[in-house]
mmCIF file of C-alpha atoms in Angstrom:
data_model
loop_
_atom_site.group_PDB
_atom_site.id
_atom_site.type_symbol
_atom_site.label_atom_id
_atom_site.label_comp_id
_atom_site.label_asym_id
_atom_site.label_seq_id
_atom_site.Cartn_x
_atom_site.Cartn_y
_atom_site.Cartn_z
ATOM 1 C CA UNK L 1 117.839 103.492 123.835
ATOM 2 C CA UNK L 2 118.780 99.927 124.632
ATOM 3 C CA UNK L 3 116.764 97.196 122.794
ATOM 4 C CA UNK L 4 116.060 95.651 126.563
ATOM 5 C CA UNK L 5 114.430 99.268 127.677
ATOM 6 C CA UNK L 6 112.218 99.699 124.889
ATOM 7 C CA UNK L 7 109.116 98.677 126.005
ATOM 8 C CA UNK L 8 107.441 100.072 122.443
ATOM 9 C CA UNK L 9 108.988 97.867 120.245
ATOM 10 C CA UNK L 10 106.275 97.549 117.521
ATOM 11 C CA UNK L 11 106.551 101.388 116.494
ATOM 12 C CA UNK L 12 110.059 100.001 115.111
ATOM 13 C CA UNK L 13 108.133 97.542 112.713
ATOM 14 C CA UNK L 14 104.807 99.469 111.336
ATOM 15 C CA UNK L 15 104.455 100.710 108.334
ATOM 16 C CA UNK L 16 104.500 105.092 108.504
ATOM 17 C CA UNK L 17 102.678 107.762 107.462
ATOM 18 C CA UNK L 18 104.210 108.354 104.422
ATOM 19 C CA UNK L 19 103.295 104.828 103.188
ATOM 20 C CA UNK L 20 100.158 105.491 104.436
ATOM 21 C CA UNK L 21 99.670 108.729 102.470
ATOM 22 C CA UNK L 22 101.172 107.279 99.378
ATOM 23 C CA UNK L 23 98.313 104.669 99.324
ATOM 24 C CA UNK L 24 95.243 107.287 100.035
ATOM 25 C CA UNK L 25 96.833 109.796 97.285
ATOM 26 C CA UNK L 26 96.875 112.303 99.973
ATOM 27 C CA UNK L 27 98.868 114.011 102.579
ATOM 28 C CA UNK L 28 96.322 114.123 105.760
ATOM 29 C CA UNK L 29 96.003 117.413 108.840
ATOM 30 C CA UNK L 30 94.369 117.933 111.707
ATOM 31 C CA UNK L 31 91.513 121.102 111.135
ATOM 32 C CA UNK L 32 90.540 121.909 114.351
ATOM 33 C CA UNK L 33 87.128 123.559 114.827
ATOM 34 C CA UNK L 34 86.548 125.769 118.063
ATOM 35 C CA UNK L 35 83.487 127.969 119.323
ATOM 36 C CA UNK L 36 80.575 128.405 120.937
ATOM 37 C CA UNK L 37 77.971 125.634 121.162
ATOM 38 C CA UNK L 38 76.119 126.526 118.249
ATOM 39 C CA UNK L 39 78.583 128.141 116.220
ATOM 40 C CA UNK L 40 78.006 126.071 113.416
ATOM 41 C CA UNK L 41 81.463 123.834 114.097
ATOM 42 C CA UNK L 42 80.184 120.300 113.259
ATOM 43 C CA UNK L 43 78.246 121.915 110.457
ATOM 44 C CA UNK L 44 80.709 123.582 108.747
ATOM 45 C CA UNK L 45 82.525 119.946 108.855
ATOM 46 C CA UNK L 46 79.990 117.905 107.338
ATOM 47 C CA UNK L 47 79.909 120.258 104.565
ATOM 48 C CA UNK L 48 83.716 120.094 104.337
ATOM 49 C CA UNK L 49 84.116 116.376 104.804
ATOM 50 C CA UNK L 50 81.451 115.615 101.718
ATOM 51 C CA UNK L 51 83.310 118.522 99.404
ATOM 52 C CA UNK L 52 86.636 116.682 100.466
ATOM 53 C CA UNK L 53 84.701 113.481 99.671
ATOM 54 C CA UNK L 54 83.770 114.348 96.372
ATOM 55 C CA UNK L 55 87.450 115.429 95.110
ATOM 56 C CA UNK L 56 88.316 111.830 96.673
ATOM 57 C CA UNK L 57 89.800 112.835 99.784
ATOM 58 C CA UNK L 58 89.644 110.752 102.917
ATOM 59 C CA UNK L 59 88.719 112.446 106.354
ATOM 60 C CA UNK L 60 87.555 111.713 109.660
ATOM 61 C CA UNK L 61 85.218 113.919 111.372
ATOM 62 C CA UNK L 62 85.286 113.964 115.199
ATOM 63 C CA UNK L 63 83.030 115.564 117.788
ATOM 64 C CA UNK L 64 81.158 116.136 120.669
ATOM 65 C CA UNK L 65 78.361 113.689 119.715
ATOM 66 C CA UNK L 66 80.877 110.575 118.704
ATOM 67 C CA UNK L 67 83.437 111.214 121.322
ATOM 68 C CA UNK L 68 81.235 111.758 124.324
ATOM 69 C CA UNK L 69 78.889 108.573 123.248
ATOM 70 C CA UNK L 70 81.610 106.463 123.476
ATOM 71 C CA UNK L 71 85.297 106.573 124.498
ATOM 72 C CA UNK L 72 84.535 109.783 126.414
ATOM 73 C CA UNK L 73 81.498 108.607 127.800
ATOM 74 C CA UNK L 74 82.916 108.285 131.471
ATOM 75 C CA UNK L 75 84.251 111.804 131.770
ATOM 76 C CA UNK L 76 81.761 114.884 132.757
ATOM 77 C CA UNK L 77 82.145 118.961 132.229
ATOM 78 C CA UNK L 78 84.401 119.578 135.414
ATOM 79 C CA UNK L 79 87.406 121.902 134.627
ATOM 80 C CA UNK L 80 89.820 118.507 134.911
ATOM 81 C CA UNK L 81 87.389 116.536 132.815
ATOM 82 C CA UNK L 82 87.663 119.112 129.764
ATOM 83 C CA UNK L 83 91.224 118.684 130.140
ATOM 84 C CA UNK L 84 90.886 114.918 129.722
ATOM 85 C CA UNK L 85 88.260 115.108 127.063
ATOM 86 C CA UNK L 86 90.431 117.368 125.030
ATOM 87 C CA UNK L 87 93.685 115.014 125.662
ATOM 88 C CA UNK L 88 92.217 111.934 124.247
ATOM 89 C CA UNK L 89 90.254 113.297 121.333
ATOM 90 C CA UNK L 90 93.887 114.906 120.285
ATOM 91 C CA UNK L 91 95.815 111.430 120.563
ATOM 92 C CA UNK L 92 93.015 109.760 118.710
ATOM 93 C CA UNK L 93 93.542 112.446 115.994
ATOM 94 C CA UNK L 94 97.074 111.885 116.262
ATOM 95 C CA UNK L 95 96.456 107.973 115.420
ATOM 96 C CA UNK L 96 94.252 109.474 112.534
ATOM 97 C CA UNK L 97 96.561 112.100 110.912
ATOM 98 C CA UNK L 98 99.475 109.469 111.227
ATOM 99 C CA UNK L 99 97.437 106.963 109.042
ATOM 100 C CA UNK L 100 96.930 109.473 106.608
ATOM 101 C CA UNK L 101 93.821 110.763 106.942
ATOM 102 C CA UNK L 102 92.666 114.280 107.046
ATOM 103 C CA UNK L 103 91.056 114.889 110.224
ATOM 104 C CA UNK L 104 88.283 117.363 111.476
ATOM 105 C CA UNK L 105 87.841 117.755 115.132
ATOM 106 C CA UNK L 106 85.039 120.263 116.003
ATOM 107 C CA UNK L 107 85.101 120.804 119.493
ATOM 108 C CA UNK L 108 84.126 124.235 121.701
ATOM 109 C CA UNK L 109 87.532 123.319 123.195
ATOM 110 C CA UNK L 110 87.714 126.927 125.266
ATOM 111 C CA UNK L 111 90.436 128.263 125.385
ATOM 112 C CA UNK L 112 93.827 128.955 124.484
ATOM 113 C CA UNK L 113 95.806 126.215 126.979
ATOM 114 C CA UNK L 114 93.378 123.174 125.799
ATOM 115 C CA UNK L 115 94.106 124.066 121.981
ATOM 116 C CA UNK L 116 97.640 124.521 122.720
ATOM 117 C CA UNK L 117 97.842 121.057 124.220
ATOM 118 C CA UNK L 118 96.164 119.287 121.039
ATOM 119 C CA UNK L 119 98.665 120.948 118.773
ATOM 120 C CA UNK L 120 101.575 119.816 121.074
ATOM 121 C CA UNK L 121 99.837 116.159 120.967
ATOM 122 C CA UNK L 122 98.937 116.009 117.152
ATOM 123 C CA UNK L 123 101.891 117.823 115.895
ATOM 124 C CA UNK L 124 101.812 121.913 115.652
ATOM 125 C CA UNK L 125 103.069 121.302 111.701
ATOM 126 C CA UNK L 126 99.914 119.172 111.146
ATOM 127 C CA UNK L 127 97.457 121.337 113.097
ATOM 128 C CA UNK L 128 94.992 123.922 111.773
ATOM 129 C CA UNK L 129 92.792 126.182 113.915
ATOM 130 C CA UNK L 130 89.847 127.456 112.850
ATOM 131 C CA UNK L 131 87.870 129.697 114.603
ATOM 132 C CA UNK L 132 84.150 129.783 114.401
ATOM 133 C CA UNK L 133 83.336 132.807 115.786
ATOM 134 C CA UNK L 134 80.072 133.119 115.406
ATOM 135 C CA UNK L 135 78.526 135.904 118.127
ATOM 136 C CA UNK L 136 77.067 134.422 121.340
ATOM 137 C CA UNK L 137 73.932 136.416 120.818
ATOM 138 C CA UNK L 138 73.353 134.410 117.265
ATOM 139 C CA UNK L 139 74.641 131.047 118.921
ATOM 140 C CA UNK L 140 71.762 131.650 121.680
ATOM 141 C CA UNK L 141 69.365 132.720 119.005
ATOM 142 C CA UNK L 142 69.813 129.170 117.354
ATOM 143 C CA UNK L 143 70.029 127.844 120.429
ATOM 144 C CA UNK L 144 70.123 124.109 118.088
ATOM 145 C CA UNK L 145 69.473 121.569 121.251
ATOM 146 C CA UNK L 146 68.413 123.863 124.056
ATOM 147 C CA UNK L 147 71.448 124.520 125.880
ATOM 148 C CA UNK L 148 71.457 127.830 126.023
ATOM 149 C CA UNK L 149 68.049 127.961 127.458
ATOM 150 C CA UNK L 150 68.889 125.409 130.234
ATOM 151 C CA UNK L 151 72.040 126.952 130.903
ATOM 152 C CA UNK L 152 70.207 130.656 131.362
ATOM 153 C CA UNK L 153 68.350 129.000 134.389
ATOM 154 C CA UNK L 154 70.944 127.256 135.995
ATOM 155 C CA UNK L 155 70.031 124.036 135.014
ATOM 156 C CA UNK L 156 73.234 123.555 133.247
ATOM 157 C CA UNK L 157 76.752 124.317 135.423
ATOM 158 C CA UNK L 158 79.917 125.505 133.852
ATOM 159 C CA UNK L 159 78.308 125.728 129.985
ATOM 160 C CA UNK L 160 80.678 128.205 127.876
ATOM 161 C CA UNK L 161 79.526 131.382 127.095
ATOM 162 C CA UNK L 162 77.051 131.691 129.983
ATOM 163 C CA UNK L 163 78.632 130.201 132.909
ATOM 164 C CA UNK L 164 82.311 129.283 131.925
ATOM 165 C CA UNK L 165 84.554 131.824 129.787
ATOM 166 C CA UNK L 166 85.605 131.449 126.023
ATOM 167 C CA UNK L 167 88.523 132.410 125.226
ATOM 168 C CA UNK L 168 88.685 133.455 121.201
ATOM 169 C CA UNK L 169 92.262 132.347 119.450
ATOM 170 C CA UNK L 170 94.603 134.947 118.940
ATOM 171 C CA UNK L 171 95.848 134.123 115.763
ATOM 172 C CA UNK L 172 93.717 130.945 113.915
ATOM 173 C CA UNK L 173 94.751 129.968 110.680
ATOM 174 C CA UNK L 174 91.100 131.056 109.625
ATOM 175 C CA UNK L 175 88.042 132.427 111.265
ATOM 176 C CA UNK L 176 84.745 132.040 109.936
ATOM 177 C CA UNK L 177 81.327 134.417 111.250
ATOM 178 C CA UNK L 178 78.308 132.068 110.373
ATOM 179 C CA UNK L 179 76.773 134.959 111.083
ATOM 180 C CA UNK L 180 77.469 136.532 107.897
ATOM 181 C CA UNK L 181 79.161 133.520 105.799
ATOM 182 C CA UNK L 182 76.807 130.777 104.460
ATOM 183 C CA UNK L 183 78.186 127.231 104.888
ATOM 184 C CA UNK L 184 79.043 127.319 101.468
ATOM 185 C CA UNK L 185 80.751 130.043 101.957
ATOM 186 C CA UNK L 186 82.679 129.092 104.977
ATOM 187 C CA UNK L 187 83.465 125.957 102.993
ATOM 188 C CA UNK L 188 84.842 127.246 100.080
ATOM 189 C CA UNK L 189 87.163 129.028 102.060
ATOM 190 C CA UNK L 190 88.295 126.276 104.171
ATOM 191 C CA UNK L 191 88.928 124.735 100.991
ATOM 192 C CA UNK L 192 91.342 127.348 99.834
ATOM 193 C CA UNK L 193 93.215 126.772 102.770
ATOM 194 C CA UNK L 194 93.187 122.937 102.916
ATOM 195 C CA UNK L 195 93.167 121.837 99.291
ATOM 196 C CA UNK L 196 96.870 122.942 98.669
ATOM 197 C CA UNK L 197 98.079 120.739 102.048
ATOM 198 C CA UNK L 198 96.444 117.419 101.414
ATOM 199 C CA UNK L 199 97.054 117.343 97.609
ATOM 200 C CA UNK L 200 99.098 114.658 96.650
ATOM 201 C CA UNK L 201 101.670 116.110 93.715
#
């Protein structure tokens, strides 16, 4: 590309991921929680993030509650808008897992097409699914903020599970039933899984 066409020249001059990871002591990934509302997603990554804390690894946790408040804040639950939601929360991990940082995004995020999409954005080598697949019938049971309840009378359009399909991955790198896994559990086996990755040797 011709110096006078690249409109992006800065990327030329910043300092990369690798000098990035070589200063945290890690090597950084996106983990990628899907499910139902309720699952146990953003639970399972608090637990995660302060066990990754502990062994003095940096992450990032993103969802529904931090995205939504604020740079998402203008976009609704419209098919196009989930598109849109799901787009910028994968370039913002991108920005994360390129500074090094490990990254957990716990989002319902569907179905297949939407998760495809952030794994094309972030980088398919530095994406992990993991499915947390947790039965409707326990999700509604827990039914954490009400949703389910809302959604049951039509109060709520288009909620997933009740109104709009999920569809479950075919093949996540890990699927955990917080149904019958406690969220130490679930952790500890996240951990077998992630531990090896973000290790710096």
């Amino acid at each position: 590309m011709q110096a006078e066409n690249h409109i992006y020249p800065i990327f030329d001059r910043m300092l990369g991921r690798a000098d990035k990871e070589a200063l945290l002591h890690q090597h950084s990934v996106m983990i990628w929680f899907t499910g139902l509302s309720g699952s146990g997603k953003s639970t399972i990554a608090i637990a995660l993030e302060r066990e990754l804390q502990k062994r003095g690894l940096l992450c990032r946790i993103l969802d529904g509650d931090n995205i939504r408040s604020g740079i998402n804040n203008n976009l609704g639950f419209s098919a196009e808008d989930r598109v849109e939601n799901i787009r910028r929360i994968a370039e913002v991990g991108k920005l994360f897992v390129e500074t090094g940082i490990i990254t957990l995004a716990a989002f319902i995020s569907p179905n297949n097409e939407l998760r495809e999409m952030a794994a094309r954005i972030i980088g398919k080598e530095n994406f992990l699914e993991i499915y947390v697949s947790t039965p409707l019938e326990e999700c509604e049971r827990r039914d954490v903020k009400g949703l389910y309840a809302k959604a049951r009378k039509g109060e709520i359009r288009n909620f997933t599970g009740i109104s709009a399909p999920f569809e479950a991955p075919a093949h996540p790198d890990l699927a955990l039933d917080t149904s019958k896994l406690s969220v130490e559990e679930s952790v500890n086996r996240l951990l077998e899984l992630i531990l090896p990755r973000v290790k710096a040797e």
